JSON list of C-alpha atoms in Angstrom, two decimals:
[
{"chain": "A", "resi": 97, "resn": "MET", "atom": "CA", "xyz": [74.37, -45.71, -37.55]},
{"chain": "A", "resi": 98, "resn": "ASN", "atom": "CA", "xyz": [78.03, -46.35, -38.27]},
{"chain": "A", "resi": 99, "resn": "ARG", "atom": "CA", "xyz": [78.45, -47.12, -41.70]},
{"chain": "A", "resi": 100, "resn": "PHE", "atom": "CA", "xyz": [81.59, -48.06, -44.12]},
{"chain": "A", "resi": 101, "resn": "GLU", "atom": "CA", "xyz": [82.90, -45.65, -45.72]},
{"chain": "A", "resi": 102, "resn": "VAL", "atom": "CA", "xyz": [84.29, -46.71, -49.40]},
{"chain": "A", "resi": 103, "resn": "LEU", "atom": "CA", "xyz": [85.56, -44.52, -52.49]},
{"chain": "A", "resi": 104, "resn": "LEU", "atom": "CA", "xyz": [84.54, -46.28, -55.03]},
{"chain": "A", "resi": 105, "resn": "VAL", "atom": "CA", "xyz": [86.58, -45.52, -58.52]},
{"chain": "A", "resi": 106, "resn": "GLY", "atom": "CA", "xyz": [85.82, -46.52, -62.43]},
{"chain": "A", "resi": 107, "resn": "PRO", "atom": "CA", "xyz": [82.46, -47.02, -64.84]},
{"chain": "A", "resi": 108, "resn": "THR", "atom": "CA", "xyz": [79.77, -47.22, -63.51]},
{"chain": "A", "resi": 109, "resn": "SER", "atom": "CA", "xyz": [77.69, -47.21, -66.05]},
{"chain": "A", "resi": 110, "resn": "MET", "atom": "CA", "xyz": [79.60, -49.63, -67.32]},
{"chain": "A", "resi": 111, "resn": "PRO", "atom": "CA", "xyz": [76.33, -53.26, -67.85]},
{"chain": "A", "resi": 112, "resn": "GLU", "atom": "CA", "xyz": [79.59, -55.24, -65.94]},
{"chain": "A", "resi": 113, "resn": "PHE", "atom": "CA", "xyz": [79.93, -52.16, -63.91]},
{"chain": "A", "resi": 114, "resn": "ARG", "atom": "CA", "xyz": [76.17, -51.39, -63.46]},
{"chain": "A", "resi": 115, "resn": "GLY", "atom": "CA", "xyz": [75.55, -53.33, -60.60]},
{"chain": "A", "resi": 116, "resn": "VAL", "atom": "CA", "xyz": [78.27, -52.44, -58.26]},
{"chain": "A", "resi": 117, "resn": "GLY", "atom": "CA", "xyz": [77.49, -49.16, -57.11]},
{"chain": "A", "resi": 118, "resn": "PRO", "atom": "CA", "xyz": [73.55, -49.12, -55.62]},
{"chain": "A", "resi": 119, "resn": "SER", "atom": "CA", "xyz": [74.00, -53.01, -54.12]},
{"chain": "A", "resi": 120, "resn": "LEU", "atom": "CA", "xyz": [76.66, -51.41, -51.74]},
{"chain": "A", "resi": 121, "resn": "SER", "atom": "CA", "xyz": [75.10, -48.52, -50.90]},
{"chain": "A", "resi": 122, "resn": "SER", "atom": "CA", "xyz": [72.46, -50.47, -48.98]},
{"chain": "A", "resi": 123, "resn": "VAL", "atom": "CA", "xyz": [75.79, -51.46, -46.42]},
{"chain": "A", "resi": 124, "resn": "ALA", "atom": "CA", "xyz": [77.74, -48.01, -47.07]},
{"chain": "A", "resi": 125, "resn": "ARG", "atom": "CA", "xyz": [78.56, -45.01, -47.99]},
{"chain": "A", "resi": 126, "resn": "CYS", "atom": "CA", "xyz": [80.07, -44.20, -51.34]},
{"chain": "A", "resi": 127, "resn": "ARG", "atom": "CA", "xyz": [82.21, -41.77, -52.70]},
{"chain": "A", "resi": 128, "resn": "GLN", "atom": "CA", "xyz": [81.73, -42.41, -56.31]},
{"chain": "A", "resi": 129, "resn": "VAL", "atom": "CA", "xyz": [84.63, -41.20, -59.08]},
{"chain": "A", "resi": 130, "resn": "GLU", "atom": "CA", "xyz": [84.91, -41.09, -62.01]},
{"chain": "A", "resi": 131, "resn": "THR", "atom": "CA", "xyz": [89.10, -40.97, -62.35]},
{"chain": "A", "resi": 132, "resn": "LEU", "atom": "CA", "xyz": [91.35, -42.17, -59.66]},
{"chain": "A", "resi": 133, "resn": "SER", "atom": "CA", "xyz": [92.75, -37.51, -60.35]},
{"chain": "A", "resi": 134, "resn": "ASP", "atom": "CA", "xyz": [89.39, -36.52, -58.93]},
{"chain": "A", "resi": 135, "resn": "GLY", "atom": "CA", "xyz": [89.21, -39.32, -56.30]},
{"chain": "A", "resi": 136, "resn": "TYR", "atom": "CA", "xyz": [92.92, -38.10, -54.90]},
{"chain": "A", "resi": 137, "resn": "SER", "atom": "CA", "xyz": [90.97, -34.79, -55.17]},
{"chain": "A", "resi": 138, "resn": "LEU", "atom": "CA", "xyz": [88.03, -35.81, -53.25]},
{"chain": "A", "resi": 139, "resn": "LEU", "atom": "CA", "xyz": [89.56, -37.35, -50.65]},
{"chain": "A", "resi": 140, "resn": "LYS", "atom": "CA", "xyz": [91.81, -33.68, -50.52]},
{"chain": "A", "resi": 141, "resn": "GLU", "atom": "CA", "xyz": [88.79, -31.79, -50.01]},
{"chain": "A", "resi": 142, "resn": "GLU", "atom": "CA", "xyz": [87.36, -33.64, -47.24]},
{"chain": "A", "resi": 143, "resn": "LYS", "atom": "CA", "xyz": [90.09, -34.20, -45.60]},
{"chain": "A", "resi": 144, "resn": "LYS", "atom": "CA", "xyz": [88.79, -35.79, -42.36]},
{"chain": "A", "resi": 145, "resn": "VAL", "atom": "CA", "xyz": [87.20, -39.08, -44.47]},
{"chain": "A", "resi": 146, "resn": "LEU", "atom": "CA", "xyz": [88.11, -42.33, -43.15]},
{"chain": "A", "resi": 147, "resn": "LEU", "atom": "CA", "xyz": [88.26, -44.55, -45.87]},
{"chain": "A", "resi": 148, "resn": "ASP", "atom": "CA", "xyz": [87.37, -48.36, -44.93]},
{"chain": "A", "resi": 149, "resn": "LEU", "atom": "CA", "xyz": [87.91, -49.33, -48.84]},
{"chain": "A", "resi": 150, "resn": "ILE", "atom": "CA", "xyz": [88.94, -48.23, -51.57]},
{"chain": "A", "resi": 151, "resn": "LEU", "atom": "CA", "xyz": [87.14, -50.50, -54.57]},
{"chain": "A", "resi": 152, "resn": "LEU", "atom": "CA", "xyz": [88.47, -49.43, -58.44]},
{"chain": "A", "resi": 153, "resn": "LEU", "atom": "CA", "xyz": [86.54, -50.76, -61.29]},
{"chain": "A", "resi": 154, "resn": "GLN", "atom": "CA", "xyz": [88.99, -52.36, -63.75]},
{"chain": "A", "resi": 155, "resn": "ALA", "atom": "CA", "xyz": [87.53, -52.16, -67.97]},
{"chain": "A", "resi": 156, "resn": "TYR", "atom": "CA", "xyz": [90.43, -52.34, -69.23]},
{"chain": "A", "resi": 157, "resn": "PRO", "atom": "CA", "xyz": [93.92, -53.40, -68.30]},
{"chain": "A", "resi": 158, "resn": "GLY", "atom": "CA", "xyz": [96.42, -50.04, -67.48]},
{"chain": "A", "resi": 159, "resn": "GLN", "atom": "CA", "xyz": [93.40, -48.25, -66.29]},
{"chain": "A", "resi": 160, "resn": "PHE", "atom": "CA", "xyz": [94.14, -47.65, -63.82]},
{"chain": "A", "resi": 161, "resn": "PRO", "atom": "CA", "xyz": [98.75, -46.24, -63.52]},
{"chain": "A", "resi": 162, "resn": "ALA", "atom": "CA", "xyz": [100.00, -46.79, -60.04]},
{"chain": "A", "resi": 163, "resn": "HIS", "atom": "CA", "xyz": [101.46, -43.62, -59.05]},
{"chain": "A", "resi": 164, "resn": "GLN", "atom": "CA", "xyz": [97.66, -42.07, -58.75]},
{"chain": "A", "resi": 165, "resn": "LEU", "atom": "CA", "xyz": [96.76, -45.05, -56.02]},
{"chain": "A", "resi": 166, "resn": "GLU", "atom": "CA", "xyz": [99.64, -44.21, -54.11]},
{"chain": "A", "resi": 167, "resn": "ARG", "atom": "CA", "xyz": [99.24, -40.33, -53.80]},
{"chain": "A", "resi": 168, "resn": "ILE", "atom": "CA", "xyz": [95.13, -41.69, -53.15]},
{"chain": "A", "resi": 169, "resn": "ARG", "atom": "CA", "xyz": [97.08, -44.12, -51.11]},
{"chain": "A", "resi": 170, "resn": "ALA", "atom": "CA", "xyz": [99.28, -41.55, -49.00]},
{"chain": "A", "resi": 171, "resn": "LEU", "atom": "CA", "xyz": [95.57, -40.01, -47.54]},
{"chain": "A", "resi": 172, "resn": "ALA", "atom": "CA", "xyz": [94.18, -43.58, -46.59]},
{"chain": "A", "resi": 173, "resn": "PRO", "atom": "CA", "xyz": [97.09, -45.25, -46.26]},
{"chain": "A", "resi": 174, "resn": "SER", "atom": "CA", "xyz": [95.14, -47.94, -44.04]},
{"chain": "A", "resi": 175, "resn": "ALA", "atom": "CA", "xyz": [91.95, -48.95, -46.60]},
{"chain": "A", "resi": 176, "resn": "PRO", "atom": "CA", "xyz": [92.26, -52.27, -48.58]},
{"chain": "A", "resi": 177, "resn": "VAL", "atom": "CA", "xyz": [92.14, -51.73, -52.02]},
{"chain": "A", "resi": 178, "resn": "VAL", "atom": "CA", "xyz": [89.88, -54.05, -53.64]},
{"chain": "A", "resi": 179, "resn": "VAL", "atom": "CA", "xyz": [90.49, -54.85, -58.13]},
{"chain": "A", "resi": 180, "resn": "VAL", "atom": "CA", "xyz": [86.32, -55.34, -59.96]},
{"chain": "A", "resi": 181, "resn": "LEU", "atom": "CA", "xyz": [87.54, -57.15, -63.21]},
{"chain": "A", "resi": 182, "resn": "GLY", "atom": "CA", "xyz": [85.64, -56.84, -65.98]},
{"chain": "A", "resi": 183, "resn": "PRO", "atom": "CA", "xyz": [85.89, -58.92, -69.02]},
{"chain": "A", "resi": 184, "resn": "TRP", "atom": "CA", "xyz": [88.81, -57.01, -70.56]},
{"chain": "A", "resi": 185, "resn": "SER", "atom": "CA", "xyz": [91.24, -57.19, -67.54]},
{"chain": "A", "resi": 186, "resn": "GLU", "atom": "CA", "xyz": [90.55, -61.02, -66.55]},
{"chain": "A", "resi": 187, "resn": "GLY", "atom": "CA", "xyz": [93.77, -62.48, -68.17]},
{"chain": "A", "resi": 188, "resn": "GLU", "atom": "CA", "xyz": [96.36, -59.39, -66.60]},
{"chain": "A", "resi": 189, "resn": "ALA", "atom": "CA", "xyz": [98.34, -61.18, -63.99]},
{"chain": "A", "resi": 190, "resn": "ARG", "atom": "CA", "xyz": [99.14, -63.35, -67.40]},
{"chain": "A", "resi": 191, "resn": "SER", "atom": "CA", "xyz": [99.97, -60.90, -68.95]},
{"chain": "A", "resi": 192, "resn": "GLY", "atom": "CA", "xyz": [100.21, -57.99, -68.18]},
{"chain": "A", "resi": 193, "resn": "LYS", "atom": "CA", "xyz": [101.51, -56.00, -64.49]},
{"chain": "A", "resi": 194, "resn": "PRO", "atom": "CA", "xyz": [98.69, -55.40, -61.82]},
{"chain": "A", "resi": 195, "resn": "LEU", "atom": "CA", "xyz": [98.57, -52.56, -59.82]},
{"chain": "A", "resi": 196, "resn": "PRO", "atom": "CA", "xyz": [100.94, -54.13, -56.26]},
{"chain": "A", "resi": 197, "resn": "GLY", "atom": "CA", "xyz": [98.95, -54.65, -53.15]},
{"chain": "A", "resi": 198, "resn": "THR", "atom": "CA", "xyz": [95.95, -54.98, -54.36]},
{"chain": "A", "resi": 199, "resn": "TRP", "atom": "CA", "xyz": [92.75, -57.29, -53.96]},
{"chain": "A", "resi": 200, "resn": "ARG", "atom": "CA", "xyz": [91.64, -58.90, -57.68]},
{"chain": "A", "resi": 201, "resn": "ILE", "atom": "CA", "xyz": [88.17, -60.38, -57.89]}
]
């Protein structure tokens, strides 16, 4: 059975994000890393991975630098990027600089 390939980046141990990994694992193969740098290293090692989704768990504004996300996008250009916002990130669209080209939930 073909499964979706997901790169899950962020603090999965935080209470607000704790259920994301287990929920996804029933429908997708998740590669979980803490930082975008770790995700980049993982994708460089596994050269034949075709990602269906990059899912960022954003606990606070500015957690994921745009230049690091662009490095990952270069390795997986067709994968959409979705940012799951934690409670400290909810107002970022009004007061900060959201990551460009991402879907936010």
